[in-house]
Short mmCIF file of C-alpha atoms (C1' of nucleotides) in Angstrom, two decimals:
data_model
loop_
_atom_site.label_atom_id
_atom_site.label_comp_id
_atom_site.label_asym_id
_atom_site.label_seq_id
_atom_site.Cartn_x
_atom_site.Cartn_y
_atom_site.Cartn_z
CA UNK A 1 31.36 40.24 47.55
CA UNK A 2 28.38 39.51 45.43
CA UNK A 3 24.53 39.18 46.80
CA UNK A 4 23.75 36.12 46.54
CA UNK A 5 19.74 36.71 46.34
CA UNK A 6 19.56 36.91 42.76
CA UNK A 7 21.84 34.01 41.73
CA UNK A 8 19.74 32.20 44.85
CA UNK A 9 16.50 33.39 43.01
CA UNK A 10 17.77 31.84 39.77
CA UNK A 11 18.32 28.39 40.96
CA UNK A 12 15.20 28.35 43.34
CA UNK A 13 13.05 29.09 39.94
CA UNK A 14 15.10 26.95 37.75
CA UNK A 15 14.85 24.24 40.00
CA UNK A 16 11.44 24.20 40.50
CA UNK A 17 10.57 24.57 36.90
CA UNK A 18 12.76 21.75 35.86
CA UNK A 19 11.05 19.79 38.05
CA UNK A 20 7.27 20.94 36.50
CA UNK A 21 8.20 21.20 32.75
CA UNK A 22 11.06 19.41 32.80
CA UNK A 23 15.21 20.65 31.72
CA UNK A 24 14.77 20.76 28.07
CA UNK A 25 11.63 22.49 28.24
CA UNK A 26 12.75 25.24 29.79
CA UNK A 27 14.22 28.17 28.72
CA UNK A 28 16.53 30.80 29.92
CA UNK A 29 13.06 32.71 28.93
CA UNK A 30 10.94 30.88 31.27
CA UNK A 31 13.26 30.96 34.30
CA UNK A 32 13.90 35.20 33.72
CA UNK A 33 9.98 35.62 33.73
CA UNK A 34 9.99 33.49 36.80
CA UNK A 35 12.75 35.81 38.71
CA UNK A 36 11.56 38.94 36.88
CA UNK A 37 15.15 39.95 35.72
CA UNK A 38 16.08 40.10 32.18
CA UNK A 39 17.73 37.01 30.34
CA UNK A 40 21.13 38.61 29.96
CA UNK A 41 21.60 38.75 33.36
CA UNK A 42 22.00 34.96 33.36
CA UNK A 43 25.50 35.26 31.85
CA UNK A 44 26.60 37.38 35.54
CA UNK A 45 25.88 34.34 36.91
CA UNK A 46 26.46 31.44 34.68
CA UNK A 47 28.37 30.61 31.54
CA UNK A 48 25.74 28.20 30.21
CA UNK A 49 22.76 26.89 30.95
CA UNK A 50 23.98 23.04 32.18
CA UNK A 51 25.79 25.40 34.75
CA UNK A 52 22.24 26.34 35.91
CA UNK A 53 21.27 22.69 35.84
CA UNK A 54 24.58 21.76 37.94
CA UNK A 55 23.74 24.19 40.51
CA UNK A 56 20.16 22.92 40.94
CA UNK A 57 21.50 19.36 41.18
CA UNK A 58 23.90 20.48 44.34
CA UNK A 59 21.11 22.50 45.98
CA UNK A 60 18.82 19.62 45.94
CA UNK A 61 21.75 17.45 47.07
CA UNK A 62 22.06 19.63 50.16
CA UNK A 63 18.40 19.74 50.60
CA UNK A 64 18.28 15.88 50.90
CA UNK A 65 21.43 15.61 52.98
CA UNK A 66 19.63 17.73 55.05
CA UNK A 67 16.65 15.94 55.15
CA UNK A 68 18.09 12.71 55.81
CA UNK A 69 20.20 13.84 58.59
CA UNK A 70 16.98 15.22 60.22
CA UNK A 71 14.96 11.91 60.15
CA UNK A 72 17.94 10.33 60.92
CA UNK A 73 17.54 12.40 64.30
CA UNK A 74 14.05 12.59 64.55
CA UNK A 75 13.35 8.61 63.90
CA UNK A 76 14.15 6.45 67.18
CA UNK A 77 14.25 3.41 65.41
CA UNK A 78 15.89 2.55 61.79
CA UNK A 79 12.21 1.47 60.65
CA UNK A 80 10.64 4.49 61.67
CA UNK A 81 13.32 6.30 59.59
CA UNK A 82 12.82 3.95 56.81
CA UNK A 83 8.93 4.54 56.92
CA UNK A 84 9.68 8.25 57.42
CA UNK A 85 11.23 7.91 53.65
CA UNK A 86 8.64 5.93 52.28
CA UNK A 87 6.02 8.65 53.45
CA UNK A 88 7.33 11.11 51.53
CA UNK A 89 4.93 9.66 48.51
CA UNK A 90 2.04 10.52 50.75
CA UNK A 91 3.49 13.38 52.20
CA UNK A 92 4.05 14.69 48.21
CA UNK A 93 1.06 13.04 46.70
CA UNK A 94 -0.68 16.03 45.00
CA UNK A 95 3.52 17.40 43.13
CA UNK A 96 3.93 13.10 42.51
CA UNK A 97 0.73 12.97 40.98
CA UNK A 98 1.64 16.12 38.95
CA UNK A 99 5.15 16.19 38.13
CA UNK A 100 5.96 12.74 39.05
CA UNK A 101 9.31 11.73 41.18
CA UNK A 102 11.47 14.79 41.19
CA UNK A 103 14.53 12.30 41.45
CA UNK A 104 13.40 10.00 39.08
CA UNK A 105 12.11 12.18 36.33
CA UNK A 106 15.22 14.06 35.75
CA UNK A 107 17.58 11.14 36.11
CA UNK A 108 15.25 9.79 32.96
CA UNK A 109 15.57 13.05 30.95
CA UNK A 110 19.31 13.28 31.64
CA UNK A 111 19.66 9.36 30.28
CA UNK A 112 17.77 10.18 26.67
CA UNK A 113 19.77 13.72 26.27
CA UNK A 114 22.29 12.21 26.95
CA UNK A 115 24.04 14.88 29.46
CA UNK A 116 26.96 15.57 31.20
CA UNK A 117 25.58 16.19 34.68
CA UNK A 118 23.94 12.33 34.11
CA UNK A 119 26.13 11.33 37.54
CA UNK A 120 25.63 13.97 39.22
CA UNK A 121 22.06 13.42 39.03
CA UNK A 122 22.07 9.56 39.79
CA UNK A 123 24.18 10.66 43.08
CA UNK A 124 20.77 11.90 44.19
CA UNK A 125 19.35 8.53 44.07
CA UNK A 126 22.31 7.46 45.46
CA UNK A 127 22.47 9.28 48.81
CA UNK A 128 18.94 7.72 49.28
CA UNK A 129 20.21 4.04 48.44
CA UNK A 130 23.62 4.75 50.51
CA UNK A 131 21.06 5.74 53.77
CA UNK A 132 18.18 3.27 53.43
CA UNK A 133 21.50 0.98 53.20
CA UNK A 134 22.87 1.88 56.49
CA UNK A 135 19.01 1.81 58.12
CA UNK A 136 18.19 -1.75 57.34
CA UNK A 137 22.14 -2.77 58.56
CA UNK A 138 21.07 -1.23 61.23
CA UNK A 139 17.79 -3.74 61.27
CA UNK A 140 20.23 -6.45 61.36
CA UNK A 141 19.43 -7.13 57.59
CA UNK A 142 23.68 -6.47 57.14
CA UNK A 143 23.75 -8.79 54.50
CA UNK A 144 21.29 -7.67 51.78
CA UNK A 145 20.63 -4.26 53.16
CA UNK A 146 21.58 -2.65 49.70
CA UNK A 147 19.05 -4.93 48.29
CA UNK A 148 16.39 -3.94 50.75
CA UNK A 149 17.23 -0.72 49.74
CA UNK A 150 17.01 -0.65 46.40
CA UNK A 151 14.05 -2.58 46.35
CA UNK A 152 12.32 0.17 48.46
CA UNK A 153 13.23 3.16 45.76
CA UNK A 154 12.23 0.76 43.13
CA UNK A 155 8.66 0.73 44.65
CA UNK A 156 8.85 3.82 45.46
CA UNK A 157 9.85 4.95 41.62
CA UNK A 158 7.08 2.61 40.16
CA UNK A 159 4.75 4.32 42.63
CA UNK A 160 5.34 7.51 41.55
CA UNK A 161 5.10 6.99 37.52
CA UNK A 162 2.24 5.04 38.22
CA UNK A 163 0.27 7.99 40.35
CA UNK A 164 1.38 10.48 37.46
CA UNK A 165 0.69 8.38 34.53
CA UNK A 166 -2.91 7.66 36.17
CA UNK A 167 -3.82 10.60 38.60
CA UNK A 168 -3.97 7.91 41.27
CA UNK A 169 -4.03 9.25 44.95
CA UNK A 170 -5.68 6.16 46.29
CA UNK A 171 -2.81 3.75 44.57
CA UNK A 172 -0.23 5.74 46.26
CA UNK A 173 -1.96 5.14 49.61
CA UNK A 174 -2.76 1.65 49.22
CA UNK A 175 0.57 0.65 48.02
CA UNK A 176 2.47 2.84 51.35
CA UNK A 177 0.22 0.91 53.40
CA UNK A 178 1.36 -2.36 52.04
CA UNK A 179 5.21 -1.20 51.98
CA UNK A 180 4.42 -0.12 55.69
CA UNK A 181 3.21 -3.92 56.36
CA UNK A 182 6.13 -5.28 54.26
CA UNK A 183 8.81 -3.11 56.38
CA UNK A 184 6.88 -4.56 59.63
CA UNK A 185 7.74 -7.82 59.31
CA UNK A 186 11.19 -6.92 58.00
CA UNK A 187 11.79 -5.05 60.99
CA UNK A 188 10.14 -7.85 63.60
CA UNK A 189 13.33 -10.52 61.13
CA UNK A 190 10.14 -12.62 60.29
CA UNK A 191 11.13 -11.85 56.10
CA UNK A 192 14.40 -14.27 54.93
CA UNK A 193 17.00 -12.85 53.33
CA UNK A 194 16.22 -12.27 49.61
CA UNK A 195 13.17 -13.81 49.45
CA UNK A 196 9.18 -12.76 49.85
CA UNK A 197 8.10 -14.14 52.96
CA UNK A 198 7.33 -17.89 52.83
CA UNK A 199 3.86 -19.33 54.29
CA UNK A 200 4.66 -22.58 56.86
CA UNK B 1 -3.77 4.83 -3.13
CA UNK B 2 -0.48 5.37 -1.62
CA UNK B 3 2.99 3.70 -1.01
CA UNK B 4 2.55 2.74 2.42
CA UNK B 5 6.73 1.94 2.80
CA UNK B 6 7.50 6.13 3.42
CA UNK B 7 5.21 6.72 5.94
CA UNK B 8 5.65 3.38 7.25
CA UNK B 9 9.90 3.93 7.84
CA UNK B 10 9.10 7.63 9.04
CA UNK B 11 6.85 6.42 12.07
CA UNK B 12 9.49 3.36 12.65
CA UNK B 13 12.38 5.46 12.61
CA UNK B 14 10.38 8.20 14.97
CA UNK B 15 9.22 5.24 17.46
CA UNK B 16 13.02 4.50 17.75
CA UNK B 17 14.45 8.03 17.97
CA UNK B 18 11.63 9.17 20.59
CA UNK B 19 12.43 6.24 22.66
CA UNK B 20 16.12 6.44 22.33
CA UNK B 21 16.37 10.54 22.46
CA UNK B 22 13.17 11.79 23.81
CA UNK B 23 10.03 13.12 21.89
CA UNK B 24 10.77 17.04 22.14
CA UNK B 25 14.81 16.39 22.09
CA UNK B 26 14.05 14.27 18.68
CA UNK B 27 14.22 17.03 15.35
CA UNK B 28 12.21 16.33 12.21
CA UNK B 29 15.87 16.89 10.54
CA UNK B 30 16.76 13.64 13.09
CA UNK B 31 14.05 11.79 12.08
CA UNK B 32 14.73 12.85 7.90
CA UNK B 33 18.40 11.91 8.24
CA UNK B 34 17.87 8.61 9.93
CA UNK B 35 14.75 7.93 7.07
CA UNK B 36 17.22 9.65 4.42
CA UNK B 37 14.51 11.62 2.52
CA UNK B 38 14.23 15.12 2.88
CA UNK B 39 12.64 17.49 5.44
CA UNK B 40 10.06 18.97 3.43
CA UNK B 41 8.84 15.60 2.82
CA UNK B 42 6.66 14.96 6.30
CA UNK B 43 4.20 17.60 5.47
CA UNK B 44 2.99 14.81 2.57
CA UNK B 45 2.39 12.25 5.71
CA UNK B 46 2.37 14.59 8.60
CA UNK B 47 0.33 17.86 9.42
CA UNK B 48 2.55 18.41 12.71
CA UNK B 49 5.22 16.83 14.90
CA UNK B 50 2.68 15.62 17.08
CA UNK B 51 0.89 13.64 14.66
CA UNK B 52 4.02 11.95 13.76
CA UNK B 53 3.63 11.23 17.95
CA UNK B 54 -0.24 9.72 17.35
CA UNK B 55 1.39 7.68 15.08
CA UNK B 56 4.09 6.60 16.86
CA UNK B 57 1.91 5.42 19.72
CA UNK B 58 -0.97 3.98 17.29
CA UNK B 59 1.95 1.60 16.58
CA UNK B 60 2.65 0.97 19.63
CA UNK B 61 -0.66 0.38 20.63
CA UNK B 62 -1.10 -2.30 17.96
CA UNK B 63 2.49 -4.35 18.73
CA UNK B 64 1.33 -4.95 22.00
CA UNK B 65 -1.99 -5.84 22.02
CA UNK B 66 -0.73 -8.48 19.34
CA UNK B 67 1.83 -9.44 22.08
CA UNK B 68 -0.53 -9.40 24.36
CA UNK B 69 -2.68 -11.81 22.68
CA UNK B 70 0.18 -14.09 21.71
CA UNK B 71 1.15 -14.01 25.75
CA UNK B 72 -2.13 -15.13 26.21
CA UNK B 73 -2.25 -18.29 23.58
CA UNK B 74 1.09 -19.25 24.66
CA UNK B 75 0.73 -19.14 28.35
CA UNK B 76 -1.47 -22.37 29.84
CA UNK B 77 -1.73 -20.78 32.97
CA UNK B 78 -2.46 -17.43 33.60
CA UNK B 79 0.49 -16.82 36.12
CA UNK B 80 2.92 -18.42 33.32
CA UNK B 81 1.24 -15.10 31.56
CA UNK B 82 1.86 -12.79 33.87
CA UNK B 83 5.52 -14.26 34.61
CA UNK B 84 6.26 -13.96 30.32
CA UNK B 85 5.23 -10.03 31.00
CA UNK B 86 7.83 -9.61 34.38
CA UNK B 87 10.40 -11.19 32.45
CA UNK B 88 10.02 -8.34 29.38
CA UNK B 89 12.10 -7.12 32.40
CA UNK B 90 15.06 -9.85 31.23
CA UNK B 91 14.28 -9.97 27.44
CA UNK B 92 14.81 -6.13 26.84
CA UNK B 93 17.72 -5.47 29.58
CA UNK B 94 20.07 -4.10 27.71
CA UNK B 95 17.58 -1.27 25.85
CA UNK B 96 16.11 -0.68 29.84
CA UNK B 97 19.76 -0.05 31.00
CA UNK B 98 20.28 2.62 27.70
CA UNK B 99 16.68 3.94 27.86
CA UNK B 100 14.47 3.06 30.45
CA UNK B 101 10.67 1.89 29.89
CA UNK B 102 9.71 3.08 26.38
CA UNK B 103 5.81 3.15 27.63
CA UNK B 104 6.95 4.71 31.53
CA UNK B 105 9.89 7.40 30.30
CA UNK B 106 7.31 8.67 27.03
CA UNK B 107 4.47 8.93 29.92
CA UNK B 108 6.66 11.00 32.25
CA UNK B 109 7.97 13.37 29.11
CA UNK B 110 4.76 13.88 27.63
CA UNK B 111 3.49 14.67 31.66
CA UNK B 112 5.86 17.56 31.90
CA UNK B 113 5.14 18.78 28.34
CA UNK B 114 1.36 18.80 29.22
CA UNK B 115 1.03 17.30 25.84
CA UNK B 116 -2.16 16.74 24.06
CA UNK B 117 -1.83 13.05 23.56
CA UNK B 118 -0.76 12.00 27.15
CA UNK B 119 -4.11 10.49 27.52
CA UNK B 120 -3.12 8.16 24.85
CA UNK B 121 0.25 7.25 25.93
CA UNK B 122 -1.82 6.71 28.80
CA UNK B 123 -3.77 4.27 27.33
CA UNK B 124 -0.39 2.14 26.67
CA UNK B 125 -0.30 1.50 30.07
CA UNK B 126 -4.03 0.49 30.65
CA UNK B 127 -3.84 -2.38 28.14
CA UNK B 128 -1.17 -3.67 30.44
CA UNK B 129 -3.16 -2.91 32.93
CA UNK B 130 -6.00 -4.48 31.93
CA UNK B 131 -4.42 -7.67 30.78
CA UNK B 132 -2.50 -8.29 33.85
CA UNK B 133 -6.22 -7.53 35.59
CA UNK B 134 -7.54 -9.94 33.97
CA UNK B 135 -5.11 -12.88 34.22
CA UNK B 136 -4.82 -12.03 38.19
CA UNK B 137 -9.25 -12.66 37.88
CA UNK B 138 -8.10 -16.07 36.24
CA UNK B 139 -6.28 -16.74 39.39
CA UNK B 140 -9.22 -16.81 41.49
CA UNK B 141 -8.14 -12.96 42.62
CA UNK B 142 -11.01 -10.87 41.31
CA UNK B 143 -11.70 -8.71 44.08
CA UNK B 144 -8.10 -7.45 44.08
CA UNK B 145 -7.08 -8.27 40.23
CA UNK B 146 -6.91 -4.30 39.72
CA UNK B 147 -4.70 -3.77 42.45
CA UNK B 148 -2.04 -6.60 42.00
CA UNK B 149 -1.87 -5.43 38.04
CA UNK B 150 -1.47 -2.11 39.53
CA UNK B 151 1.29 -3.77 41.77
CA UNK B 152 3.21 -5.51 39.21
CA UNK B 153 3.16 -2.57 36.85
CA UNK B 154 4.82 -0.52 40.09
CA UNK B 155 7.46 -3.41 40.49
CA UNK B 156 8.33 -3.26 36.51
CA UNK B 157 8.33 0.36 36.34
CA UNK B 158 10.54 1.38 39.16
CA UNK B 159 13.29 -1.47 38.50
CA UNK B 160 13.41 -0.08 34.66
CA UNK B 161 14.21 3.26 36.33
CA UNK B 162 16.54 2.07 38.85
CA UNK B 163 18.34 0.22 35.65
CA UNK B 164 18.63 3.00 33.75
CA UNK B 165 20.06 5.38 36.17
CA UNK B 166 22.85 2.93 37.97
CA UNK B 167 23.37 0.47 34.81
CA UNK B 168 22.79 -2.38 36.50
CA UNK B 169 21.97 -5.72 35.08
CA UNK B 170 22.36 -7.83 38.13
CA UNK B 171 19.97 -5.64 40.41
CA UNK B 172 16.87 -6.71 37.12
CA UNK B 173 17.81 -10.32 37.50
CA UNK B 174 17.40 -9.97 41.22
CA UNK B 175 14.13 -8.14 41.26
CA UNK B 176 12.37 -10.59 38.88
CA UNK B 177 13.65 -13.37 40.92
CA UNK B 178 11.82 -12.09 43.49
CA UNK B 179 8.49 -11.18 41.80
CA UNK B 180 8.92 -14.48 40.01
CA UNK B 181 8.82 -15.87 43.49
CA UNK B 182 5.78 -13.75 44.83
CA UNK B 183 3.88 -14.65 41.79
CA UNK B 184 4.18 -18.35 42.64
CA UNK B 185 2.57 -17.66 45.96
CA UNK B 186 -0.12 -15.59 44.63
CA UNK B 187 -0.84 -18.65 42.26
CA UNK B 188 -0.50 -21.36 45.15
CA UNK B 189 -3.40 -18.74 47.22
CA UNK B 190 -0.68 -18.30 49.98
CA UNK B 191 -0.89 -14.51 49.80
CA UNK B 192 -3.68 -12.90 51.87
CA UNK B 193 -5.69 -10.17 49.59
CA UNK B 194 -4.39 -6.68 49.23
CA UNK B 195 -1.56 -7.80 52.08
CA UNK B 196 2.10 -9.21 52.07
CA UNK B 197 2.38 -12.56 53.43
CA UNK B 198 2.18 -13.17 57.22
CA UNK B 199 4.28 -15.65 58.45
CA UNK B 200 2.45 -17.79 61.19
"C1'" DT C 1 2.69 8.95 -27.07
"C1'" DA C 2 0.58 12.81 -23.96
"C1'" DC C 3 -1.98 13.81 -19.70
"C1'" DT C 4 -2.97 13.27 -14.82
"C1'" DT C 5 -1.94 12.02 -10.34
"C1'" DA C 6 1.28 10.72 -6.61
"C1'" DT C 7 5.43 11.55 -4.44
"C1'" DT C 8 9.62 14.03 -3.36
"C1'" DT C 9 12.65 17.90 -3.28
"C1'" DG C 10 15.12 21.92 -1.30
"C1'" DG C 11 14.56 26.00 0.51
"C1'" DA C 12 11.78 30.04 2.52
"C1'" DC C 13 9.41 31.57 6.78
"C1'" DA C 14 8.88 33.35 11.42
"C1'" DA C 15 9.82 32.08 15.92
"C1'" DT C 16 12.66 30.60 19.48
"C1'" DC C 17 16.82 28.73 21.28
"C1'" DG C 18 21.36 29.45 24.13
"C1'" DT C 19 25.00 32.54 24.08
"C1'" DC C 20 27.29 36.81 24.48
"C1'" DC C 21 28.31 41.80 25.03
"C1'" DA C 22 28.49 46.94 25.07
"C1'" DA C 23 26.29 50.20 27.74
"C1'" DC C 24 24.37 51.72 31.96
"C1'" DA C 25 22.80 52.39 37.00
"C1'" DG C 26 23.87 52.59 41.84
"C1'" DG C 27 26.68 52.47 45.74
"C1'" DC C 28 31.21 52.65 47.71
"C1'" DT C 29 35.85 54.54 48.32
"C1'" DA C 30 39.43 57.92 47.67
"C1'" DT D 1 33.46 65.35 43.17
"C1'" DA D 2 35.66 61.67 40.44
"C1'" DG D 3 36.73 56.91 39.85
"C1'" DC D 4 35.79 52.14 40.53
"C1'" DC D 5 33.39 47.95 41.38
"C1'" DT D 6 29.14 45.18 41.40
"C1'" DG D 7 24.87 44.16 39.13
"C1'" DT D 8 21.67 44.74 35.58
"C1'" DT D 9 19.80 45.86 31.13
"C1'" DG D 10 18.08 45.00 26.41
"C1'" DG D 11 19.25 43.58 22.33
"C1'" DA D 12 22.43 41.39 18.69
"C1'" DC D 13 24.29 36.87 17.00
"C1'" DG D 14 24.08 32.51 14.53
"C1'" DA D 15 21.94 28.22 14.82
"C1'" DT D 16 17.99 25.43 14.93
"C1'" DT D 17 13.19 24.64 15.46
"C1'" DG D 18 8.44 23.25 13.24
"C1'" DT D 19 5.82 24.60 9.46
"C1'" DC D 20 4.70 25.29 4.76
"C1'" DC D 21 4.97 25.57 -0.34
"C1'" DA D 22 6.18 26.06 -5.33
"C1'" DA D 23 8.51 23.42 -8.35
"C1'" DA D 24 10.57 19.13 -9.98
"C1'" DT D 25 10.17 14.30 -10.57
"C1'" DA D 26 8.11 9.57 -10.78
"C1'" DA D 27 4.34 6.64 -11.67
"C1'" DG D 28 0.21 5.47 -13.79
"C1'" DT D 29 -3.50 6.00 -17.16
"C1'" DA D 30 -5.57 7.22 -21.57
#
DNA sequence: TACTTATTTGGACAATCGTCCAACAGGCTA
DNA sequence: TAGCCTGTTGGACGATTGTCCAAATAAGTA
């Protein structure tokens, strides 16, 4: 049918672009210097250029599906696999300190343009909040796992605008090692429900 | 000299418009419309769109350091300081939910841009920063002052983002609960430096 | 009153944006 | 070979962008 190296070159370049300069920013321009084809070969591919942005969404989607599925096989315990996603900041320290949170960054853009794809991009965050869910459950924390959870990605967020704003690499390791403490005790059921721990 | 009510509605209504729409998404022709006076006029205030931005941050520079300083006269204790800045979390809500953090979303933005004046937008966070630094000192935590301001900043900065992109009220409420609660410890010296709390 | 300065107007400008298309190249089949 | 399908090209298009200015108006001074 069609080769799908091109259209894959176009969302590969698009993606990674919109992560760097952000969607706005970028241009059909930009994204055909990238690829090296000319910018009215776009319209072969897609209509418009949220169509672009849609695609890039769903590969990224997969991409995380993917990687969540893999540390859900590679982690032997739920907090290993909940540490494995809190890693990630170190793991992506010099892009976070750069670009920021991939995740987060666009979700904001979408919000002040605006856009159409807005849930699409928020189902990102989601599928991280729906598996850090099911991983402290699994810790026995049933009852305010989503909690947990989105308290982890709100660190994590304010972690990663923090590093970009200030060009910190030292925050970001100081504050994994304290969410790696924090998810310790969580894990050993020595943190009540809701609450930062409480001294005796 | 000059009529200082023009310039003085142009820079509001920008302020507004970049925090609502974005800086690069927001026109001049936006900015004329909302002002009502006409495009050409700008060039009498303004060399360039970005110095409409210096401006706009010049402003906000200003507002809070003089909320900063009011914080700090009305506040008898330095945590009941600290706890008036996480509740900004509760006061503004609603504009969070729509927008995000006016002083985390323009950082990001101007990031990807690779704008001239992110050190300045940059400098919005430091006097936050700073003040939270120095009210943690007044706690009797000056070896770690830095880092807990650092920490707090995290906290406020990912639950704006986490607001913005799911909507959610409730899950703000919750958060500042909690850091409400952490802050209390910090000020009753339960919470071991640069650690979370270890139960005995 | 006349003259000067301060402010505002509306449009010109070159560049760039996203969109769209007629023409063309290359490989495959008949 | 001739015809067809899949991809690709480069540029046209109308709209919009930020910038800039000559002219008109308002305000203030002599």
């Amino acid at each position: 049918m069609s080769d799908k190296s091109t259209r894959d070159h176009i969302v590969e370049a698009a993606d990674q672009l919109f992560y760097h300069n952000g969607f706005e920013h970028t241009s059909f321009s930009d994204i055909a210097d990238a690829v090296k084809i000319s910018r009215g070969n776009f319209y072969y591919y897609f209509k418009t250029k949220d169509d672009i942005l849609e695609a890039v969404i769903d590969v990224r989607l997969a991409k995380t599906r993917a990687m969540l599925d893999q540390w859900e096989r590679d982690g032997r315990t739920p907090a290993e696999r909940i540490r494995s996603f809190i890693h990630i900041l170190i793991t992506n320290r010099a892009d976070i300190k750069q670009y920021g949170c991939p995740v987060g960054t666009l979700n904001a853009e979408l919000a002040k343009l605006d856009h159409g794809s807005r849930p699409e991009a928020a189902a990102l965050f989601m599928l991280f909040r729906n598996w850090l869910c099911k991983q402290f459950a699994l810790l026995g924390r049933k009852r305010d796992a989503d909690a947990l959870a989105m308290h982890v990605l709100a660190m994590s967020q304010g972690v990663a605008t923090l590093a970009n704003t200030f060009q910190d690499d030292r925050f970001i390791q100081r504050e994994v090692q304290q969410m790696d403490d924090w998810l310790a005790l969580i894990a050993d059921g020595e943190v009540p429900t809701s609450r930062p721990a409480r001294v005796n």
